[in-house]
């Protein structure tokens, strides 16, 4: 079982986000930073919603918008790296402010925005590479699984502190459950029995275990790599992100290498092959979208579930005051 002290570092949302979510949510254009390298057919989307890239409705909408923008406006781009501006956290999952005492009109819209991210990311013509330098719990894990390839940092230091990222669908640790389509994505990624147990226990996996079970495809062992792609990667990174992103250089280099490999594959064949394994699940989501929304809204508003979430929020506030 994951200890509360570990869980509190990167679970969905934060006490600050909870207090100020709707009043201080970032402007849409700031939530995702984009870089384009049409010469090599590669783009990068950088999640940029401090402190933890938690997924609010606005964040979901901006992820979808950014994917569609590259798809429609940059036909030479064939692959996209999905990364984080925070070296310690890829995404901490759903924004808890969307879930605690939710606005009944906003809640279904929020959930449909997350469904849309699944449709747009999992079903994109673009080959997607998740660069996991930081933690990816809960819906952060979902974002990674929806990509075509996952590169994970093996661990080291971030801002002078020991850092070993973890990944997994750990919703049960909060007293809630992963939605069926997200849980099934884990089943397809790591296999039935491993996923069944991981979902029940809310397991977060360290890098080497994640690689062993197939949750990630590659781990990067060091902060320092020699590469001929340094200049290309620097040119790809959004101008505002260049300095802070270089702390993730090793993982970004490997993600860039894989992205360029994808970009060299004839796109029609690559996309057709991708849809062989994914179209059935995308069609199922589209067909059951309203049912899934109704199920989620009914579940999350149950008195017991709300009690679990409110208790978690209180724990976050207490820990924040103790720092």
Short mmCIF file of C-alpha atoms in Angstrom, two decimals:
data_model
loop_
_atom_site.label_atom_id
_atom_site.label_comp_id
_atom_site.label_asym_id
_atom_site.label_seq_id
_atom_site.Cartn_x
_atom_site.Cartn_y
_atom_site.Cartn_z
CA UNK A 1 0.00 0.00 0.00
CA UNK A 2 1.22 3.51 -0.80
CA UNK A 3 1.91 5.53 2.32
CA UNK A 4 -0.10 8.75 2.89
CA UNK A 5 3.12 10.77 2.90
CA UNK A 6 3.98 9.61 -0.62
CA UNK A 7 0.39 9.90 -1.80
CA UNK A 8 0.07 13.49 -0.62
CA UNK A 9 2.96 14.69 -2.78
CA UNK A 10 1.24 14.16 -6.07
CA UNK A 11 -2.36 13.06 -5.71
CA UNK A 12 -5.09 14.88 -7.59
CA UNK A 13 -5.12 18.61 -7.04
CA UNK A 14 -3.73 20.57 -4.11
CA UNK A 15 -5.16 22.65 -1.30
CA UNK A 16 -4.27 25.83 -3.17
CA UNK A 17 -5.95 24.59 -6.32
CA UNK A 18 -9.00 23.57 -4.32
CA UNK A 19 -9.42 27.03 -2.83
CA UNK A 20 -8.84 29.05 -5.98
CA UNK A 21 -9.66 26.76 -8.89
CA UNK A 22 -12.53 28.62 -10.52
CA UNK A 23 -11.39 32.10 -9.60
CA UNK A 24 -7.76 31.78 -10.67
CA UNK A 25 -7.74 29.16 -13.42
CA UNK A 26 -5.06 29.95 -16.00
CA UNK A 27 -5.85 31.44 -19.36
CA UNK A 28 -6.40 28.63 -21.87
CA UNK A 29 -3.41 29.49 -24.03
CA UNK A 30 -1.06 29.17 -21.03
CA UNK A 31 -2.16 25.69 -20.01
CA UNK A 32 -0.39 23.98 -22.91
CA UNK A 33 2.85 25.20 -24.46
CA UNK A 34 3.50 23.94 -27.99
CA UNK A 35 6.62 23.53 -30.11
CA UNK A 36 6.68 22.47 -33.77
CA UNK A 37 9.52 20.95 -35.84
CA UNK A 38 8.01 20.40 -39.27
CA UNK A 39 11.39 19.50 -40.76
CA UNK A 40 11.60 16.36 -38.62
CA UNK A 41 7.83 15.89 -38.38
CA UNK A 42 7.77 16.24 -34.59
CA UNK A 43 5.84 18.48 -32.18
CA UNK A 44 5.75 18.81 -28.39
CA UNK A 45 2.87 19.62 -26.06
CA UNK A 46 3.98 20.74 -22.61
CA UNK A 47 1.43 20.48 -19.78
CA UNK A 48 1.73 23.76 -17.90
CA UNK A 49 -0.84 24.12 -15.15
CA UNK A 50 1.07 24.62 -11.89
CA UNK A 51 1.49 23.21 -9.40
CA UNK A 52 0.69 19.67 -10.57
CA UNK A 53 -0.98 19.78 -14.01
CA UNK A 54 -4.23 18.61 -12.47
CA UNK A 55 -6.96 18.09 -15.03
CA UNK A 56 -9.69 20.69 -14.79
CA UNK A 57 -12.31 21.06 -17.51
CA UNK A 58 -10.31 23.93 -19.01
CA UNK A 59 -7.12 21.85 -18.99
CA UNK A 60 -8.89 18.95 -20.71
CA UNK A 61 -10.33 21.25 -23.34
CA UNK A 62 -6.92 22.78 -24.03
CA UNK A 63 -5.28 19.37 -24.43
CA UNK A 64 -7.92 18.41 -26.98
CA UNK A 65 -7.67 21.76 -28.75
CA UNK A 66 -3.88 21.52 -28.98
CA UNK A 67 -3.95 18.00 -30.43
CA UNK A 68 -6.55 19.01 -33.01
CA UNK A 69 -4.62 22.16 -33.90
CA UNK A 70 -1.47 20.20 -34.73
CA UNK A 71 -3.49 17.57 -36.58
CA UNK A 72 -5.31 20.11 -38.75
CA UNK A 73 -2.71 22.87 -39.20
CA UNK A 74 0.55 20.94 -39.44
CA UNK A 75 0.13 18.03 -41.88
CA UNK A 76 3.90 17.44 -42.00
CA UNK A 77 3.96 16.65 -38.29
CA UNK A 78 3.57 12.93 -37.65
CA UNK A 79 4.44 12.57 -33.98
CA UNK A 80 3.95 14.49 -30.74
CA UNK A 81 5.78 14.38 -27.42
CA UNK A 82 3.54 14.94 -24.39
CA UNK A 83 5.62 16.36 -21.54
CA UNK A 84 5.32 18.45 -18.37
CA UNK A 85 6.80 21.79 -17.38
CA UNK A 86 7.20 20.33 -13.87
CA UNK A 87 10.16 17.94 -13.63
CA UNK A 88 8.66 16.25 -10.56
CA UNK A 89 5.07 15.75 -11.75
CA UNK A 90 3.78 14.74 -15.19
CA UNK A 91 0.17 15.14 -14.11
CA UNK A 92 -1.36 14.54 -10.69
CA UNK A 93 -4.66 13.44 -12.23
CA UNK A 94 -8.13 14.94 -11.96
CA UNK A 95 -8.51 18.32 -10.31
CA UNK A 96 -10.22 17.53 -7.02
CA UNK A 97 -11.96 20.91 -7.17
CA UNK A 98 -14.08 19.48 -9.95
CA UNK A 99 -15.18 16.60 -7.72
CA UNK A 100 -15.81 18.00 -4.23
CA UNK A 101 -19.33 19.48 -3.85
CA UNK A 102 -19.48 19.75 -7.65
CA UNK A 103 -21.59 22.17 -9.63
CA UNK A 104 -24.34 19.89 -11.07
CA UNK A 105 -24.29 21.73 -14.40
CA UNK A 106 -20.50 21.76 -14.71
CA UNK A 107 -19.85 18.17 -13.57
CA UNK A 108 -21.16 16.39 -16.71
CA UNK A 109 -19.37 18.92 -18.91
CA UNK A 110 -16.16 18.27 -17.03
CA UNK A 111 -16.49 14.52 -17.48
CA UNK A 112 -17.25 14.83 -21.18
CA UNK A 113 -14.13 16.97 -21.57
CA UNK A 114 -12.08 14.10 -20.11
CA UNK A 115 -13.80 11.61 -22.42
CA UNK A 116 -12.90 13.91 -25.31
CA UNK A 117 -9.22 13.86 -24.31
CA UNK A 118 -9.39 10.06 -24.50
CA UNK A 119 -10.98 10.20 -27.95
CA UNK A 120 -8.58 12.82 -29.28
CA UNK A 121 -5.37 11.43 -27.77
CA UNK A 122 -5.98 7.69 -28.03
CA UNK A 123 -7.44 8.07 -31.52
CA UNK A 124 -5.09 10.68 -32.97
CA UNK A 125 -3.44 10.14 -36.34
CA UNK A 126 -0.34 11.48 -34.63
CA UNK A 127 2.05 9.05 -32.95
CA UNK A 128 2.21 10.19 -29.34
CA UNK A 129 5.13 9.76 -26.95
CA UNK A 130 4.67 10.42 -23.22
CA UNK A 131 7.78 11.81 -21.52
CA UNK A 132 7.40 10.81 -17.87
CA UNK A 133 10.08 12.56 -15.87
CA UNK A 134 7.66 13.09 -12.97
CA UNK A 135 4.90 11.21 -11.19
CA UNK A 136 1.85 10.07 -13.16
CA UNK A 137 -0.85 8.85 -10.76
CA UNK A 138 -4.53 8.36 -11.59
CA UNK A 139 -5.58 10.34 -14.68
CA UNK A 140 -1.93 11.26 -15.16
CA UNK A 141 -1.38 7.56 -15.79
CA UNK A 142 -4.37 7.61 -18.14
CA UNK A 143 -2.77 10.38 -20.24
CA UNK A 144 0.38 8.29 -20.53
CA UNK A 145 -1.49 5.07 -21.41
CA UNK A 146 -3.44 6.89 -24.12
CA UNK A 147 -0.13 7.63 -25.89
CA UNK A 148 1.59 5.24 -28.30
CA UNK A 149 4.86 5.07 -26.36
CA UNK A 150 5.98 5.90 -22.83
CA UNK A 151 9.48 6.97 -21.78
CA UNK A 152 10.04 7.14 -18.00
CA UNK A 153 12.88 8.62 -16.00
CA UNK A 154 14.52 6.04 -13.72
CA UNK A 155 15.09 8.55 -10.94
CA UNK A 156 17.74 10.81 -9.50
CA UNK A 157 17.36 14.31 -8.14
CA UNK A 158 14.96 17.16 -8.89
CA UNK A 159 15.66 20.55 -7.37
CA UNK A 160 18.20 18.96 -5.05
CA UNK A 161 15.81 16.30 -3.71
CA UNK A 162 15.74 12.57 -4.36
CA UNK A 163 13.17 11.82 -7.01
CA UNK A 164 11.86 8.47 -8.25
CA UNK A 165 8.67 8.85 -10.32
CA UNK A 166 5.74 6.49 -9.94
CA UNK A 167 2.82 5.65 -12.23
CA UNK A 168 -0.52 3.89 -11.83
CA UNK A 169 -4.27 4.17 -11.37
CA UNK A 170 -4.41 4.68 -7.60
CA UNK A 171 -7.99 5.95 -7.26
CA UNK A 172 -9.00 3.35 -4.68
CA UNK A 173 -6.57 4.97 -2.24
CA UNK A 174 -8.97 7.92 -2.24
CA UNK A 175 -12.11 5.86 -1.87
CA UNK A 176 -13.16 6.21 -5.50
CA UNK A 177 -12.77 3.93 -8.52
CA UNK A 178 -11.22 4.40 -11.93
CA UNK A 179 -13.92 4.71 -14.62
CA UNK A 180 -14.53 1.49 -16.59
CA UNK A 181 -12.91 2.70 -19.81
CA UNK A 182 -9.81 3.88 -17.96
CA UNK A 183 -9.54 0.63 -16.04
CA UNK A 184 -9.93 -1.34 -19.26
CA UNK A 185 -7.12 0.70 -20.79
CA UNK A 186 -4.90 -0.51 -17.96
CA UNK A 187 -6.05 -4.10 -18.60
CA UNK A 188 -5.07 -3.77 -22.27
CA UNK A 189 -1.72 -2.27 -21.31
CA UNK A 190 -0.45 -4.63 -18.59
CA UNK A 191 -2.76 -7.65 -18.76
CA UNK A 192 -5.85 -8.79 -16.89
CA UNK A 193 -4.52 -10.18 -13.59
CA UNK A 194 -1.91 -7.49 -13.01
CA UNK A 195 -4.45 -4.78 -13.81
CA UNK A 196 -7.14 -6.38 -11.65
CA UNK A 197 -4.86 -6.38 -8.62
CA UNK A 198 -3.39 -2.93 -9.35
CA UNK A 199 -6.86 -1.39 -9.64
CA UNK A 200 -8.04 -3.02 -6.41
CA UNK A 201 -4.97 -1.92 -4.43
CA UNK A 202 -4.48 1.47 -6.09
CA UNK A 203 -0.88 0.53 -6.88
CA UNK A 204 1.70 3.04 -8.03
CA UNK A 205 4.64 1.45 -9.83
CA UNK A 206 8.28 2.65 -9.74
CA UNK A 207 10.11 2.85 -13.10
CA UNK A 208 11.74 -0.58 -13.30
CA UNK A 209 8.55 -2.36 -12.27
CA UNK A 210 6.52 -0.27 -14.72
CA UNK A 211 8.91 -1.35 -17.48
CA UNK A 212 8.77 -5.00 -16.44
CA UNK A 213 4.97 -5.15 -16.61
CA UNK A 214 4.69 -3.12 -19.82
CA UNK A 215 3.19 0.03 -18.34
CA UNK A 216 6.09 1.98 -19.85
CA UNK A 217 8.22 1.09 -22.86
CA UNK A 218 11.58 2.54 -21.89
CA UNK A 219 13.33 3.93 -18.84
CA UNK A 220 16.09 6.53 -18.90
CA UNK A 221 18.78 5.87 -16.30
CA UNK A 222 20.63 9.17 -16.18
CA UNK A 223 20.25 12.93 -16.27
CA UNK A 224 23.16 13.16 -18.68
CA UNK A 225 23.15 11.79 -22.20
CA UNK A 226 25.31 12.66 -25.14
CA UNK A 227 23.16 13.14 -28.19
CA UNK A 228 23.36 14.65 -31.63
CA UNK A 229 19.76 15.79 -31.13
CA UNK A 230 20.52 18.53 -28.57
CA UNK A 231 20.12 21.38 -31.05
CA UNK A 232 16.97 19.91 -32.57
CA UNK A 233 15.41 19.40 -29.14
CA UNK A 234 16.31 22.92 -28.06
CA UNK A 235 14.69 24.30 -31.21
CA UNK A 236 11.56 22.21 -30.57
CA UNK A 237 11.00 23.33 -26.98
CA UNK A 238 8.66 26.32 -26.53
CA UNK A 239 10.66 29.49 -25.88
CA UNK A 240 9.16 30.03 -22.40
CA UNK A 241 10.03 26.45 -21.41
CA UNK A 242 13.61 25.99 -22.62
CA UNK A 243 15.48 26.64 -19.37
CA UNK A 244 13.18 24.81 -16.97
CA UNK A 245 12.69 21.85 -19.32
CA UNK A 246 16.39 21.09 -19.61
CA UNK A 247 16.27 19.53 -16.14
CA UNK A 248 14.44 16.72 -17.97
CA UNK A 249 16.99 16.53 -20.78
CA UNK A 250 17.69 12.77 -20.65
CA UNK A 251 14.04 11.74 -20.79
CA UNK A 252 13.24 14.38 -23.41
CA UNK A 253 16.12 13.18 -25.59
CA UNK A 254 14.81 9.62 -25.58
CA UNK A 255 11.25 10.77 -26.21
CA UNK A 256 12.50 12.86 -29.14
CA UNK A 257 14.42 9.90 -30.60
CA UNK A 258 11.28 7.73 -30.48
CA UNK A 259 9.14 10.52 -31.92
CA UNK A 260 11.48 10.86 -34.91
CA UNK A 261 11.34 7.09 -35.42
CA UNK A 262 7.56 7.23 -35.55
CA UNK A 263 7.70 10.19 -37.94
CA UNK A 264 9.73 8.13 -40.44
CA UNK A 265 7.14 5.36 -40.69
CA UNK A 266 4.79 5.80 -43.69
CA UNK A 267 1.84 7.51 -41.98
CA UNK A 268 -1.00 5.73 -43.76
CA UNK A 269 0.34 2.34 -42.75
CA UNK A 270 1.13 3.47 -39.21
CA UNK A 271 -2.30 5.01 -38.60
CA UNK A 272 -4.11 2.01 -40.13
CA UNK A 273 -2.16 -0.30 -37.84
CA UNK A 274 -2.95 1.88 -34.84
CA UNK A 275 -6.65 1.83 -35.58
CA UNK A 276 -6.64 -1.98 -35.88
CA UNK A 277 -6.17 -2.13 -32.12
CA UNK A 278 -7.94 1.05 -31.03
CA UNK A 279 -10.98 1.75 -33.21
CA UNK A 280 -13.21 -0.76 -31.38
CA UNK A 281 -12.56 0.91 -28.04
CA UNK A 282 -13.01 4.41 -29.41
CA UNK A 283 -16.32 3.45 -30.99
CA UNK A 284 -17.42 1.91 -27.70
CA UNK A 285 -16.65 5.15 -25.86
CA UNK A 286 -18.60 7.22 -28.38
CA UNK A 287 -21.59 4.87 -28.25
CA UNK A 288 -21.70 4.78 -24.44
CA UNK A 289 -20.62 8.34 -23.73
CA UNK A 290 -23.83 9.57 -22.13
CA UNK A 291 -24.24 6.40 -20.08
CA UNK A 292 -20.67 6.75 -18.83
CA UNK A 293 -21.30 10.39 -17.93
CA UNK A 294 -24.46 9.55 -16.02
CA UNK A 295 -22.70 6.71 -14.20
CA UNK A 296 -19.77 8.92 -13.19
CA UNK A 297 -21.95 11.81 -12.00
CA UNK A 298 -24.12 9.44 -9.99
CA UNK A 299 -21.09 7.76 -8.42
CA UNK A 300 -19.08 10.86 -7.55
CA UNK A 301 -22.04 12.60 -5.90
CA UNK A 302 -22.80 9.72 -3.52
CA UNK A 303 -22.63 10.80 0.11
CA UNK A 304 -19.93 8.27 1.02
CA UNK A 305 -17.75 9.21 -1.96
CA UNK A 306 -18.10 12.91 -1.20
CA UNK A 307 -17.14 12.17 2.39
CA UNK A 308 -13.97 10.39 1.24
CA UNK A 309 -13.03 13.29 -1.02
CA UNK A 310 -13.69 15.92 1.63
CA UNK A 311 -11.59 13.97 4.13
CA UNK A 312 -8.75 13.90 1.61
CA UNK A 313 -9.05 17.65 1.03
CA UNK A 314 -8.86 18.24 4.76
CA UNK A 315 -5.73 16.08 4.97
CA UNK A 316 -4.12 18.19 2.24
CA UNK A 317 -4.96 21.41 4.04
CA UNK A 318 -3.56 20.06 7.31
CA UNK A 319 -0.33 18.97 5.66
CA UNK A 320 -0.03 22.35 3.93
CA UNK A 321 -0.29 24.19 7.27
CA UNK A 322 2.36 21.92 8.79
CA UNK A 323 4.98 22.83 6.16
#
